[in-house]
PDB file of C-alpha atoms in Angstrom:
ATOM      1  CA  MET A 216    -110.769 -71.957-180.467  1.00 43.00           C
ATOM      2  CA  ARG A 217    -108.057 -73.914-182.264  1.00 50.00           C
ATOM      3  CA  ASN A 218    -109.846 -77.263-182.286  1.00 50.00           C
ATOM      4  CA  TYR A 219    -111.734 -76.485-185.465  1.00 52.00           C
ATOM      5  CA  ASN A 220    -108.598 -76.375-187.604  1.00 57.00           C
ATOM      6  CA  PRO A 221    -106.047 -79.212-187.743  1.00 69.00           C
ATOM      7  CA  THR A 222    -103.422 -76.920-189.289  1.00 84.00           C
ATOM      8  CA  LYS A 223    -100.822 -75.926-186.703  1.00 94.00           C
ATOM      9  CA  ARG A 224     -99.286 -72.511-186.386  1.00 97.00           C
ATOM     10  CA  VAL A 225     -95.584 -73.165-185.890  1.00 98.00           C
ATOM     11  CA  LEU A 226     -92.889 -70.693-184.887  1.00 98.00           C
ATOM     12  CA  VAL A 227     -89.304 -71.492-185.949  1.00 98.00           C
ATOM     13  CA  THR A 228     -86.658 -69.210-184.442  1.00 98.00           C
ATOM     14  CA  GLY A 229     -83.467 -69.134-186.465  1.00 97.00           C
ATOM     15  CA  GLY A 230     -85.654 -70.189-189.357  1.00 98.00           C
ATOM     16  CA  ALA A 231     -83.482 -68.637-192.075  1.00 97.00           C
ATOM     17  CA  GLY A 232     -80.401 -70.556-190.991  1.00 96.00           C
ATOM     18  CA  PHE A 233     -79.039 -73.847-192.273  1.00 96.00           C
ATOM     19  CA  LEU A 234     -81.170 -76.168-190.141  1.00 97.00           C
ATOM     20  CA  GLY A 235     -84.023 -73.720-189.681  1.00 98.00           C
ATOM     21  CA  SER A 236     -84.648 -73.278-193.398  1.00 98.00           C
ATOM     22  CA  HIS A 237     -84.852 -77.038-193.942  1.00 98.00           C
ATOM     23  CA  LEU A 238     -87.228 -77.325-190.989  1.00 98.00           C
ATOM     24  CA  CYS A 239     -89.457 -74.517-192.310  1.00 98.00           C
ATOM     25  CA  GLU A 240     -89.547 -76.224-195.693  1.00 98.00           C
ATOM     26  CA  ARG A 241     -90.552 -79.517-194.086  1.00 98.00           C
ATOM     27  CA  LEU A 242     -93.298 -77.968-191.930  1.00 98.00           C
ATOM     28  CA  VAL A 243     -94.784 -76.023-194.853  1.00 98.00           C
ATOM     29  CA  ALA A 244     -94.815 -79.243-196.892  1.00 97.00           C
ATOM     30  CA  GLN A 245     -96.782 -80.864-194.082  1.00 96.00           C
ATOM     31  CA  GLY A 246     -99.441 -78.176-194.437  1.00 96.00           C
ATOM     32  CA  HIS A 247     -98.661 -76.081-191.365  1.00 97.00           C
ATOM     33  CA  ASP A 248     -98.622 -72.294-191.132  1.00 98.00           C
ATOM     34  CA  VAL A 249     -95.011 -71.391-190.401  1.00 98.00           C
ATOM     35  CA  LEU A 250     -93.690 -68.186-188.858  1.00 98.00           C
ATOM     36  CA  CYS A 251     -89.954 -67.938-189.510  1.00 98.00           C
ATOM     37  CA  VAL A 252     -88.139 -65.597-187.113  1.00 98.00           C
ATOM     38  CA  ASP A 253     -84.504 -64.622-187.696  1.00 97.00           C
ATOM     39  CA  ASN A 254     -82.231 -61.635-187.072  1.00 95.00           C
ATOM     40  CA  PHE A 255     -80.031 -62.641-190.060  1.00 94.00           C
ATOM     41  CA  PHE A 256     -76.757 -62.703-188.138  1.00 91.00           C
ATOM     42  CA  THR A 257     -75.919 -66.044-189.769  1.00 91.00           C
ATOM     43  CA  GLY A 258     -79.182 -66.872-191.544  1.00 93.00           C
ATOM     44  CA  THR A 259     -79.908 -65.530-195.024  1.00 94.00           C
ATOM     45  CA  LYS A 260     -83.004 -64.733-197.034  1.00 96.00           C
ATOM     46  CA  THR A 261     -81.550 -66.866-199.806  1.00 95.00           C
ATOM     47  CA  ASN A 262     -82.157 -69.962-197.684  1.00 97.00           C
ATOM     48  CA  ILE A 263     -85.906 -69.329-197.514  1.00 97.00           C
ATOM     49  CA  ALA A 264     -86.432 -67.368-200.754  1.00 97.00           C
ATOM     50  CA  HIS A 265     -88.336 -70.278-202.320  1.00 97.00           C
ATOM     51  CA  LEU A 266     -90.867 -70.121-199.471  1.00 98.00           C
ATOM     52  CA  LEU A 267     -91.602 -66.388-199.474  1.00 97.00           C
ATOM     53  CA  ASP A 268     -94.511 -66.584-201.936  1.00 97.00           C
ATOM     54  CA  ASN A 269     -96.153 -69.477-200.104  1.00 98.00           C
ATOM     55  CA  PRO A 270     -99.234 -68.234-198.188  1.00 97.00           C
ATOM     56  CA  GLN A 271     -98.453 -70.701-195.388  1.00 97.00           C
ATOM     57  CA  PHE A 272     -95.055 -69.098-194.747  1.00 98.00           C
ATOM     58  CA  GLU A 273     -94.330 -65.790-193.026  1.00 98.00           C
ATOM     59  CA  LEU A 274     -90.951 -64.163-192.345  1.00 98.00           C
ATOM     60  CA  LEU A 275     -90.265 -61.837-189.409  1.00 98.00           C
ATOM     61  CA  ARG A 276     -86.936 -60.117-188.691  1.00 98.00           C
ATOM     62  CA  HIS A 277     -86.524 -60.317-184.929  1.00 98.00           C
ATOM     63  CA  ASP A 278     -83.841 -60.959-182.301  1.00 97.00           C
ATOM     64  CA  VAL A 279     -84.942 -63.557-179.741  1.00 97.00           C
ATOM     65  CA  THR A 280     -83.089 -61.755-176.952  1.00 97.00           C
ATOM     66  CA  PHE A 281     -86.135 -59.453-177.021  1.00 97.00           C
ATOM     67  CA  ALA A 282     -89.674 -60.553-176.194  1.00 96.00           C
ATOM     68  CA  LEU A 283     -91.904 -61.712-179.024  1.00 97.00           C
ATOM     69  CA  HIS A 284     -95.709 -61.513-178.938  1.00 96.00           C
ATOM     70  CA  VAL A 285     -97.327 -63.859-181.463  1.00 97.00           C
ATOM     71  CA  GLU A 286     -99.985 -66.594-181.423  1.00 97.00           C
ATOM     72  CA  VAL A 287     -98.712 -70.085-182.240  1.00 98.00           C
ATOM     73  CA  ASP A 288     -99.304 -73.718-181.284  1.00 97.00           C
ATOM     74  CA  GLU A 289     -95.714 -75.035-181.397  1.00 98.00           C
ATOM     75  CA  ILE A 290     -92.274 -73.489-181.122  1.00 98.00           C
ATOM     76  CA  TYR A 291     -88.962 -74.800-182.455  1.00 98.00           C
ATOM     77  CA  ASN A 292     -86.188 -72.766-180.826  1.00 98.00           C
ATOM     78  CA  LEU A 293     -83.183 -72.981-183.176  1.00 98.00           C
ATOM     79  CA  ALA A 294     -81.893 -69.406-182.868  1.00 96.00           C
ATOM     80  CA  CYS A 295     -78.165 -69.293-182.078  1.00 91.00           C
ATOM     81  CA  PRO A 296     -74.963 -69.130-184.134  1.00 83.00           C
ATOM     82  CA  ALA A 297     -73.624 -72.687-184.184  1.00 78.00           C
ATOM     83  CA  SER A 298     -70.160 -72.542-185.730  1.00 69.00           C
ATOM     84  CA  PRO A 299     -67.082 -71.493-183.723  1.00 76.00           C
ATOM     85  CA  ILE A 300     -66.219 -68.656-186.123  1.00 76.00           C
ATOM     86  CA  HIS A 301     -69.677 -67.140-185.710  1.00 78.00           C
ATOM     87  CA  TYR A 302     -70.340 -67.726-182.020  1.00 76.00           C
ATOM     88  CA  GLN A 303     -66.842 -66.545-181.026  1.00 82.00           C
ATOM     89  CA  HIS A 304     -67.282 -63.335-183.047  1.00 83.00           C
ATOM     90  CA  ASP A 305     -69.504 -61.942-180.267  1.00 87.00           C
ATOM     91  CA  PRO A 306     -69.414 -64.413-177.380  1.00 90.00           C
ATOM     92  CA  VAL A 307     -71.483 -62.261-175.023  1.00 92.00           C
ATOM     93  CA  GLN A 308     -74.271 -62.019-177.587  1.00 91.00           C
ATOM     94  CA  THR A 309     -74.018 -65.776-178.180  1.00 93.00           C
ATOM     95  CA  THR A 310     -74.659 -66.473-174.490  1.00 93.00           C
ATOM     96  CA  LYS A 311     -77.514 -63.954-174.501  1.00 95.00           C
ATOM     97  CA  THR A 312     -79.066 -65.640-177.517  1.00 93.00           C
ATOM     98  CA  SER A 313     -79.045 -69.042-175.832  1.00 96.00           C
ATOM     99  CA  VAL A 314     -80.137 -67.891-172.373  1.00 97.00           C
ATOM    100  CA  LEU A 315     -82.364 -64.858-172.969  1.00 97.00           C
ATOM    101  CA  GLY A 316     -83.706 -66.472-176.130  1.00 97.00           C
ATOM    102  CA  ALA A 317     -84.705 -69.548-174.141  1.00 98.00           C
ATOM    103  CA  ILE A 318     -86.324 -67.400-171.433  1.00 98.00           C
ATOM    104  CA  ASN A 319     -88.316 -65.405-173.986  1.00 98.00           C
ATOM    105  CA  MET A 320     -89.466 -68.440-175.957  1.00 98.00           C
ATOM    106  CA  LEU A 321     -90.329 -70.402-172.810  1.00 98.00           C
ATOM    107  CA  GLY A 322     -92.314 -67.407-171.534  1.00 98.00           C
ATOM    108  CA  LEU A 323     -94.184 -67.273-174.845  1.00 98.00           C
ATOM    109  CA  ALA A 324     -94.882 -71.020-174.714  1.00 98.00           C
ATOM    110  CA  LYS A 325     -96.100 -70.709-171.110  1.00 98.00           C
ATOM    111  CA  ARG A 326     -98.505 -67.904-172.001  1.00 97.00           C
ATOM    112  CA  LEU A 327     -99.878 -69.795-174.999  1.00 97.00           C
ATOM    113  CA  GLY A 328     -99.790 -73.311-173.593  1.00 97.00           C
ATOM    114  CA  ALA A 329     -97.690 -74.243-176.619  1.00 98.00           C
ATOM    115  CA  LYS A 330     -95.328 -77.166-176.992  1.00 98.00           C
ATOM    116  CA  ILE A 331     -91.713 -76.065-177.397  1.00 98.00           C
ATOM    117  CA  LEU A 332     -88.573 -77.800-178.676  1.00 98.00           C
ATOM    118  CA  GLN A 333     -85.053 -76.689-177.853  1.00 98.00           C
ATOM    119  CA  ALA A 334     -82.349 -77.319-180.435  1.00 98.00           C
ATOM    120  CA  SER A 335     -79.550 -78.182-178.033  1.00 98.00           C
ATOM    121  CA  THR A 336     -76.216 -79.593-179.088  1.00 95.00           C
ATOM    122  CA  SER A 337     -73.692 -82.346-178.609  1.00 94.00           C
ATOM    123  CA  GLU A 338     -71.395 -79.593-177.344  1.00 94.00           C
ATOM    124  CA  VAL A 339     -73.094 -79.931-173.948  1.00 95.00           C
ATOM    125  CA  TYR A 340     -70.913 -83.038-173.564  1.00 95.00           C
ATOM    126  CA  GLY A 341     -67.747 -80.978-174.074  1.00 92.00           C
ATOM    127  CA  ASP A 342     -64.586 -83.034-174.528  1.00 90.00           C
ATOM    128  CA  PRO A 343     -66.193 -86.282-173.403  1.00 90.00           C
ATOM    129  CA  GLU A 344     -64.783 -88.983-171.175  1.00 92.00           C
ATOM    130  CA  VAL A 345     -67.633 -91.325-172.214  1.00 92.00           C
ATOM    131  CA  HIS A 346     -67.711 -92.659-175.767  1.00 92.00           C
ATOM    132  CA  PRO A 347     -70.106 -92.860-177.509  1.00 95.00           C
ATOM    133  CA  GLN A 348     -72.066 -90.190-175.692  1.00 93.00           C
ATOM    134  CA  VAL A 349     -75.315 -91.198-173.991  1.00 96.00           C
ATOM    135  CA  GLU A 350     -77.969 -88.797-172.769  1.00 97.00           C
ATOM    136  CA  ALA A 351     -77.285 -89.676-169.111  1.00 96.00           C
ATOM    137  CA  TYR A 352     -73.689 -88.388-169.390  1.00 95.00           C
ATOM    138  CA  TRP A 353     -73.321 -84.941-167.774  1.00 95.00           C
ATOM    139  CA  GLY A 354     -70.398 -83.830-169.900  1.00 93.00           C
ATOM    140  CA  ARG A 355     -66.943 -82.338-169.412  1.00 92.00           C
ATOM    141  CA  VAL A 356     -67.063 -78.671-170.377  1.00 93.00           C
ATOM    142  CA  ASN A 357     -64.620 -75.853-169.727  1.00 91.00           C
ATOM    143  CA  PRO A 358     -66.802 -73.066-168.276  1.00 94.00           C
ATOM    144  CA  ILE A 359     -64.310 -70.268-169.054  1.00 94.00           C
ATOM    145  CA  GLY A 360     -62.854 -71.266-172.435  1.00 90.00           C
ATOM    146  CA  ILE A 361     -63.310 -69.723-175.865  1.00 91.00           C
ATOM    147  CA  ARG A 362     -66.097 -72.203-176.696  1.00 90.00           C
ATOM    148  CA  SER A 363     -67.918 -71.682-173.379  1.00 91.00           C
ATOM    149  CA  CYS A 364     -70.278 -69.006-174.703  1.00 90.00           C
ATOM    150  CA  TYR A 365     -71.882 -71.667-176.882  1.00 88.00           C
ATOM    151  CA  ASP A 366     -71.385 -74.793-174.753  1.00 93.00           C
ATOM    152  CA  GLU A 367     -72.495 -73.295-171.455  1.00 96.00           C
ATOM    153  CA  GLY A 368     -75.179 -71.169-173.085  1.00 95.00           C
ATOM    154  CA  LYS A 369     -76.794 -74.316-174.460  1.00 96.00           C
ATOM    155  CA  ARG A 370     -76.382 -76.115-171.128  1.00 97.00           C
ATOM    156  CA  CYS A 371     -78.095 -73.235-169.330  1.00 97.00           C
ATOM    157  CA  ALA A 372     -80.899 -73.284-171.909  1.00 98.00           C
ATOM    158  CA  GLU A 373     -81.483 -76.973-171.140  1.00 98.00           C
ATOM    159  CA  THR A 374     -81.650 -76.108-167.424  1.00 98.00           C
ATOM    160  CA  LEU A 375     -84.270 -73.462-168.116  1.00 98.00           C
ATOM    161  CA  PHE A 376     -86.331 -75.826-170.243  1.00 98.00           C
ATOM    162  CA  PHE A 377     -86.459 -78.488-167.550  1.00 98.00           C
ATOM    163  CA  ASP A 378     -87.160 -75.968-164.787  1.00 98.00           C
ATOM    164  CA  TYR A 379     -90.083 -74.546-166.777  1.00 98.00           C
ATOM    165  CA  HIS A 380     -91.301 -78.118-167.276  1.00 98.00           C
ATOM    166  CA  ARG A 381     -91.101 -78.939-163.568  1.00 98.00           C
ATOM    167  CA  GLN A 382     -92.305 -75.582-162.264  1.00 98.00           C
ATOM    168  CA  HIS A 383     -94.956 -74.709-164.858  1.00 98.00           C
ATOM    169  CA  ASP A 384     -95.806 -78.120-166.357  1.00 97.00           C
ATOM    170  CA  LEU A 385     -94.693 -76.823-169.746  1.00 98.00           C
ATOM    171  CA  ARG A 386     -94.611 -79.314-172.615  1.00 98.00           C
ATOM    172  CA  ILE A 387     -90.974 -79.414-173.681  1.00 98.00           C
ATOM    173  CA  LYS A 388     -88.691 -81.377-176.002  1.00 98.00           C
ATOM    174  CA  VAL A 389     -84.883 -81.157-175.951  1.00 98.00           C
ATOM    175  CA  ALA A 390     -82.876 -82.435-178.917  1.00 98.00           C
ATOM    176  CA  ARG A 391     -79.110 -82.745-178.637  1.00 98.00           C
ATOM    177  CA  ILE A 392     -78.011 -82.268-182.231  1.00 97.00           C
ATOM    178  CA  PHE A 393     -74.706 -83.759-183.381  1.00 96.00           C
ATOM    179  CA  ASN A 394     -72.667 -82.577-186.380  1.00 94.00           C
ATOM    180  CA  THR A 395     -75.029 -82.020-189.291  1.00 96.00           C
ATOM    181  CA  PHE A 396     -74.218 -81.107-192.883  1.00 96.00           C
ATOM    182  CA  GLY A 397     -75.912 -80.538-196.225  1.00 97.00           C
ATOM    183  CA  PRO A 398     -77.011 -77.867-198.700  1.00 97.00           C
ATOM    184  CA  ARG A 399     -77.430 -74.316-197.337  1.00 96.00           C
ATOM    185  CA  MET A 400     -74.530 -74.554-194.937  1.00 93.00           C
ATOM    186  CA  HIS A 401     -72.834 -71.174-194.658  1.00 89.00           C
ATOM    187  CA  MET A 402     -69.800 -71.141-196.917  1.00 86.00           C
ATOM    188  CA  ASN A 403     -67.609 -69.350-194.353  1.00 83.00           C
ATOM    189  CA  ASP A 404     -68.867 -70.943-191.158  1.00 81.00           C
ATOM    190  CA  GLY A 405     -65.572 -72.658-190.389  1.00 79.00           C
ATOM    191  CA  ARG A 406     -67.158 -76.080-189.988  1.00 86.00           C
ATOM    192  CA  VAL A 407     -65.149 -78.996-191.204  1.00 91.00           C
ATOM    193  CA  VAL A 408     -67.470 -80.243-193.992  1.00 95.00           C
ATOM    194  CA  SER A 409     -68.021 -76.837-195.589  1.00 94.00           C
ATOM    195  CA  ASN A 410     -64.347 -75.936-195.119  1.00 93.00           C
ATOM    196  CA  PHE A 411     -63.082 -79.071-196.825  1.00 96.00           C
ATOM    197  CA  ILE A 412     -65.558 -78.909-199.706  1.00 97.00           C
ATOM    198  CA  VAL A 413     -65.011 -75.224-200.502  1.00 96.00           C
ATOM    199  CA  GLN A 414     -61.236 -75.569-200.249  1.00 96.00           C
ATOM    200  CA  ALA A 415     -61.282 -78.636-202.514  1.00 96.00           C
ATOM    201  CA  LEU A 416     -63.509 -76.989-205.123  1.00 96.00           C
ATOM    202  CA  ARG A 417     -61.285 -73.897-205.156  1.00 95.00           C
ATOM    203  CA  GLY A 418     -58.105 -75.967-205.366  1.00 95.00           C
ATOM    204  CA  GLU A 419     -56.853 -74.522-202.069  1.00 95.00           C
ATOM    205  CA  ASP A 420     -55.004 -76.409-199.354  1.00 95.00           C
ATOM    206  CA  ILE A 421     -57.325 -78.452-197.138  1.00 95.00           C
ATOM    207  CA  THR A 422     -56.597 -77.415-193.562  1.00 93.00           C
ATOM    208  CA  ILE A 423     -56.668 -80.025-190.808  1.00 92.00           C
ATOM    209  CA  TYR A 424     -56.205 -78.980-187.196  1.00 87.00           C
ATOM    210  CA  GLY A 425     -53.860 -81.136-185.150  1.00 84.00           C
ATOM    211  CA  ASP A 426     -52.930 -84.580-186.473  1.00 87.00           C
ATOM    212  CA  GLY A 427     -56.349 -85.154-188.046  1.00 87.00           C
ATOM    213  CA  GLN A 428     -57.130 -88.121-185.810  1.00 90.00           C
ATOM    214  CA  GLN A 429     -59.870 -86.361-183.854  1.00 89.00           C
ATOM    215  CA  SER A 430     -63.201 -87.894-184.860  1.00 90.00           C
ATOM    216  CA  ARG A 431     -66.732 -86.683-185.523  1.00 91.00           C
ATOM    217  CA  SER A 432     -70.019 -88.168-186.666  1.00 94.00           C
ATOM    218  CA  PHE A 433     -71.816 -86.520-189.570  1.00 95.00           C
ATOM    219  CA  CYS A 434     -75.591 -86.566-190.035  1.00 97.00           C
ATOM    220  CA  PHE A 435     -77.173 -85.421-193.299  1.00 98.00           C
ATOM    221  CA  VAL A 436     -79.641 -82.593-192.775  1.00 98.00           C
ATOM    222  CA  ASP A 437     -82.713 -84.500-194.069  1.00 98.00           C
ATOM    223  CA  ASP A 438     -82.185 -87.215-191.461  1.00 98.00           C
ATOM    224  CA  LEU A 439     -81.737 -84.643-188.708  1.00 98.00           C
ATOM    225  CA  ILE A 440     -84.933 -82.782-189.613  1.00 98.00           C
ATOM    226  CA  GLU A 441     -86.865 -86.054-189.688  1.00 98.00           C
ATOM    227  CA  GLY A 442     -85.599 -86.789-186.199  1.00 98.00           C
ATOM    228  CA  ILE A 443     -86.563 -83.482-184.580  1.00 98.00           C
ATOM    229  CA  VAL A 444     -89.998 -83.426-186.252  1.00 98.00           C
ATOM    230  CA  ARG A 445     -90.633 -86.911-184.891  1.00 98.00           C
ATOM    231  CA  LEU A 446     -89.410 -85.792-181.463  1.00 98.00           C
ATOM    232  CA  MET A 447     -91.899 -82.920-181.443  1.00 97.00           C
ATOM    233  CA  GLY A 448     -94.629 -85.450-182.215  1.00 96.00           C
ATOM    234  CA  THR A 449     -93.871 -87.758-179.277  1.00 96.00           C
ATOM    235  CA  THR A 450     -96.144 -87.919-176.236  1.00 95.00           C
ATOM    236  CA  ASP A 451     -95.993 -85.104-173.701  1.00 95.00           C
ATOM    237  CA  GLU A 452     -94.525 -87.504-171.142  1.00 96.00           C
ATOM    238  CA  PHE A 453     -91.291 -87.760-173.127  1.00 97.00           C
ATOM    239  CA  THR A 454     -89.181 -84.617-172.842  1.00 98.00           C
ATOM    240  CA  GLY A 455     -85.690 -85.748-173.794  1.00 97.00           C
ATOM    241  CA  PRO A 456     -82.905 -84.809-173.860  1.00 98.00           C
ATOM    242  CA  LEU A 457     -82.472 -86.951-176.948  1.00 98.00           C
ATOM    243  CA  ASN A 458     -79.376 -87.451-179.074  1.00 98.00           C
ATOM    244  CA  ILE A 459     -80.090 -86.962-182.769  1.00 98.00           C
ATOM    245  CA  GLY A 460     -77.220 -87.626-185.146  1.00 97.00           C
ATOM    246  CA  ASN A 461     -75.461 -90.273-187.162  1.00 97.00           C
ATOM    247  CA  PRO A 462     -73.360 -92.789-185.168  1.00 95.00           C
ATOM    248  CA  GLY A 463     -70.936 -93.333-188.061  1.00 94.00           C
ATOM    249  CA  GLU A 464     -67.559 -92.046-186.880  1.00 93.00           C
ATOM    250  CA  PHE A 465     -64.787 -90.650-189.078  1.00 94.00           C
ATOM    251  CA  THR A 466     -61.496 -88.921-188.410  1.00 94.00           C
ATOM    252  CA  MET A 467     -60.839 -85.521-189.922  1.00 93.00           C
ATOM    253  CA  LEU A 468     -58.171 -87.074-192.104  1.00 94.00           C
ATOM    254  CA  GLU A 469     -60.627 -89.681-193.413  1.00 96.00           C
ATOM    255  CA  LEU A 470     -63.175 -86.968-194.187  1.00 96.00           C
ATOM    256  CA  ALA A 471     -60.612 -84.851-196.021  1.00 95.00           C
ATOM    257  CA  LYS A 472     -59.577 -87.800-198.191  1.00 96.00           C
ATOM    258  CA  ARG A 473     -63.226 -88.565-199.034  1.00 97.00           C
ATOM    259  CA  VAL A 474     -63.860 -84.969-200.070  1.00 97.00           C
ATOM    260  CA  LEU A 475     -60.723 -84.978-202.234  1.00 97.00           C
ATOM    261  CA  ALA A 476     -61.843 -88.175-203.956  1.00 97.00           C
ATOM    262  CA  LEU A 477     -65.429 -87.032-204.524  1.00 97.00           C
ATOM    263  CA  THR A 478     -64.391 -83.628-205.911  1.00 97.00           C
ATOM    264  CA  ALA A 479     -61.417 -84.997-207.890  1.00 96.00           C
ATOM    265  CA  SER A 480     -59.504 -82.079-206.446  1.00 96.00           C
ATOM    266  CA  LYS A 481     -55.741 -81.642-206.576  1.00 94.00           C
ATOM    267  CA  SER A 482     -55.721 -79.821-203.231  1.00 95.00           C
ATOM    268  CA  LYS A 483     -53.129 -80.796-200.652  1.00 95.00           C
ATOM    269  CA  ILE A 484     -53.809 -81.572-196.994  1.00 95.00           C
ATOM    270  CA  VAL A 485     -51.948 -79.295-194.558  1.00 93.00           C
ATOM    271  CA  GLN A 486     -51.884 -79.335-190.770  1.00 90.00           C
ATOM    272  CA  LEU A 487     -52.478 -76.377-188.438  1.00 87.00           C
ATOM    273  CA  PRO A 488     -52.367 -76.151-184.613  1.00 86.00           C
ATOM    274  CA  LEU A 489     -55.373 -77.593-182.779  1.00 76.00           C
ATOM    275  CA  PRO A 490     -57.737 -74.910-181.350  1.00 74.00           C
ATOM    276  CA  ALA A 491     -58.275 -74.731-177.594  1.00 72.00           C
ATOM    277  CA  ASP A 492     -60.896 -77.074-176.083  1.00 64.00           C
ATOM    278  CA  ASP A 493     -61.506 -78.844-179.400  1.00 70.00           C
ATOM    279  CA  PRO A 494     -63.115 -82.221-178.553  1.00 73.00           C
ATOM    280  CA  LYS A 495     -61.042 -85.259-179.489  1.00 82.00           C
ATOM    281  CA  GLN A 496     -63.999 -87.463-180.360  1.00 83.00           C
ATOM    282  CA  ARG A 497     -67.731 -87.144-180.776  1.00 87.00           C
ATOM    283  CA  ARG A 498     -70.250 -89.871-181.570  1.00 93.00           C
ATOM    284  CA  PRO A 499     -73.861 -90.183-180.457  1.00 95.00           C
ATOM    285  CA  ASP A 500     -75.465 -93.206-178.908  1.00 96.00           C
ATOM    286  CA  ILE A 501     -78.856 -93.081-180.666  1.00 97.00           C
ATOM    287  CA  SER A 502     -80.416 -96.190-179.142  1.00 97.00           C
ATOM    288  CA  LEU A 503     -82.911 -94.053-177.187  1.00 97.00           C
ATOM    289  CA  ALA A 504     -83.908 -92.203-180.366  1.00 97.00           C
ATOM    290  CA  ALA A 505     -84.430 -95.497-182.193  1.00 96.00           C
ATOM    291  CA  ARG A 506     -86.760 -96.704-179.427  1.00 96.00           C
ATOM    292  CA  THR A 507     -88.605 -93.419-178.996  1.00 96.00           C
ATOM    293  CA  LEU A 508     -88.973 -92.148-182.562  1.00 96.00           C
ATOM    294  CA  SER A 509     -90.651 -95.174-184.159  1.00 89.00           C
ATOM    295  CA  GLY A 510     -87.421 -96.768-185.319  1.00 89.00           C
ATOM    296  CA  TRP A 511     -85.857 -93.557-186.623  1.00 96.00           C
ATOM    297  CA  LYS A 512     -82.278 -93.821-187.819  1.00 95.00           C
ATOM    298  CA  PRO A 513     -80.194 -91.916-190.364  1.00 97.00           C
ATOM    299  CA  GLN A 514     -80.797 -93.104-193.918  1.00 96.00           C
ATOM    300  CA  THR A 515     -78.165 -91.104-195.826  1.00 97.00           C
ATOM    301  CA  GLN A 516     -74.659 -92.511-196.105  1.00 96.00           C
ATOM    302  CA  LEU A 517     -71.747 -90.099-195.775  1.00 96.00           C
ATOM    303  CA  ASP A 518     -70.665 -90.189-199.441  1.00 97.00           C
ATOM    304  CA  GLU A 519     -74.244 -89.677-200.646  1.00 97.00           C
ATOM    305  CA  GLY A 520     -74.670 -86.656-198.387  1.00 98.00           C
ATOM    306  CA  LEU A 521     -71.283 -85.282-199.367  1.00 98.00           C
ATOM    307  CA  MET A 522     -72.149 -85.490-203.071  1.00 98.00           C
ATOM    308  CA  LYS A 523     -75.351 -83.464-202.499  1.00 98.00           C
ATOM    309  CA  THR A 524     -73.442 -80.922-200.454  1.00 98.00           C
ATOM    310  CA  ILE A 525     -70.624 -80.707-203.006  1.00 97.00           C
ATOM    311  CA  ALA A 526     -73.181 -80.087-205.762  1.00 97.00           C
ATOM    312  CA  TYR A 527     -74.695 -77.252-203.718  1.00 97.00           C
ATOM    313  CA  PHE A 528     -71.362 -75.526-203.090  1.00 96.00           C
ATOM    314  CA  ASP A 529     -70.225 -76.098-206.670  1.00 96.00           C
ATOM    315  CA  GLN A 530     -73.313 -74.304-207.956  1.00 94.00           C
ATOM    316  CA  LEU A 531     -72.924 -71.551-205.342  1.00 93.00           C
ATOM    317  CA  LEU A 532     -69.298 -70.925-206.253  1.00 93.00           C
ATOM    318  CA  SER A 533     -70.115 -70.953-209.968  1.00 90.00           C
ATOM    319  CA  SER A 534     -72.834 -68.331-209.394  1.00 86.00           C
ATOM    320  CA  MET A 535     -70.438 -66.172-207.411  1.00 83.00           C
ATOM    321  CA  ASN A 536     -67.777 -66.433-210.103  1.00 77.00           C
ATOM    322  CA  SER A 537     -70.282 -65.538-212.834  1.00 72.00           C
ATOM    323  CA  ALA A 538     -71.483 -62.525-210.865  1.00 68.00           C
ATOM    324  CA  ALA A 539     -67.891 -61.334-210.442  1.00 64.00           C
ATOM    325  CA  LEU A 540     -67.175 -61.349-214.167  1.00 60.00           C
ATOM    326  CA  PRO A 541     -67.267 -57.927-215.870  1.00 61.00           C
ATOM    327  CA  SER A 542     -70.401 -57.350-217.927  1.00 52.00           C
TER     328      SER A 542
END
C-alpha cells in the first residue's frame, strides 16, 4: 500500500531534544512526513516551534517506556537524556528509557516491517584502553558506577537491536555518536561546550574538572545529522555499529581557552575535582564511516562551530535578560 507514495513516514523519538530537533528539521526539508515523539524531560517545544505549522510535521507527547501504536516506515530512536546532570537525576528511569524504549521501538518496527536506527553513544566504550576507538573495541565500562545507567543502558539497547536483527531479521542501524555540539543544546545540561560558553558569556569562572588534560572530540551537529541520515540510507546488509563524530581531539583546557578567545570574555579558568568514571580520552576512528557513507566526514571546524553555538547562547541569554526586566 505504501509503494504509490515516495514520501516516507518517519518517527523520531526524542525529537524535541538537541539532536532530535535538528534531525526532524532535516527530514521535513527532505519532504518526509515526520512524527516527533518526546516526553519533554530534556526536550523543549522551543526546539521544534518553527516546525509546528508545517503540515509534514506532527508532535506527540509520549514516553517511550510505554508502547506506542503508530504507522511509520522508518524509526530513529533518539529518546534518552544524554548529559550526566540529566541522566543521573533519575538513573532508574534513564535505564528504563534505554532498555524499555528500545524494546518498545523494536517491537513497533517488527510489527510494521520498518527500518530502525538506534542512537547509541561513544559511552559504550567507557574509559577506553584503545585510542582512538574503533567499532570492534568492546569497551571498558564500570557496570555499577554513577554513569552506568546511561553507559550500560545504551550497551543493552545495542544488544537488543542485534538480537532482534538476528532473531527476527529486522532491518537495523546502530550509530555510536561521539560528543556533538551546536545550537539548541540545553543551557544547563552540564556538558563541557555549553558550560564553557554560558560561563564565558556571563563572565563567570570557567570550571574545568581535574587538570584539564582529559581530551574529547567535538562534532558540529550538522555534520552528525548528515552522518546518521546517510547511515539510515545504507543497504540493509550494513547494520553498524558505526562511529559518527569528529576525530579532531582537544583537551578541556584547550577548549576553554578557545571559548575565552572567541567570546572575548574576562572569565577565569578554575579547577574542580574530577567526577567518578570520567573518561580520560575520547576520539573516534571514523575510517569505517568514510568508507560506508559515501566519503562522509565532518565539514565544520571547531572554531566555526563554536562561533555558531556562541551566537545561539548569546541570543538566548539576551532574551532571558530582556524577559527578566521589569515592564
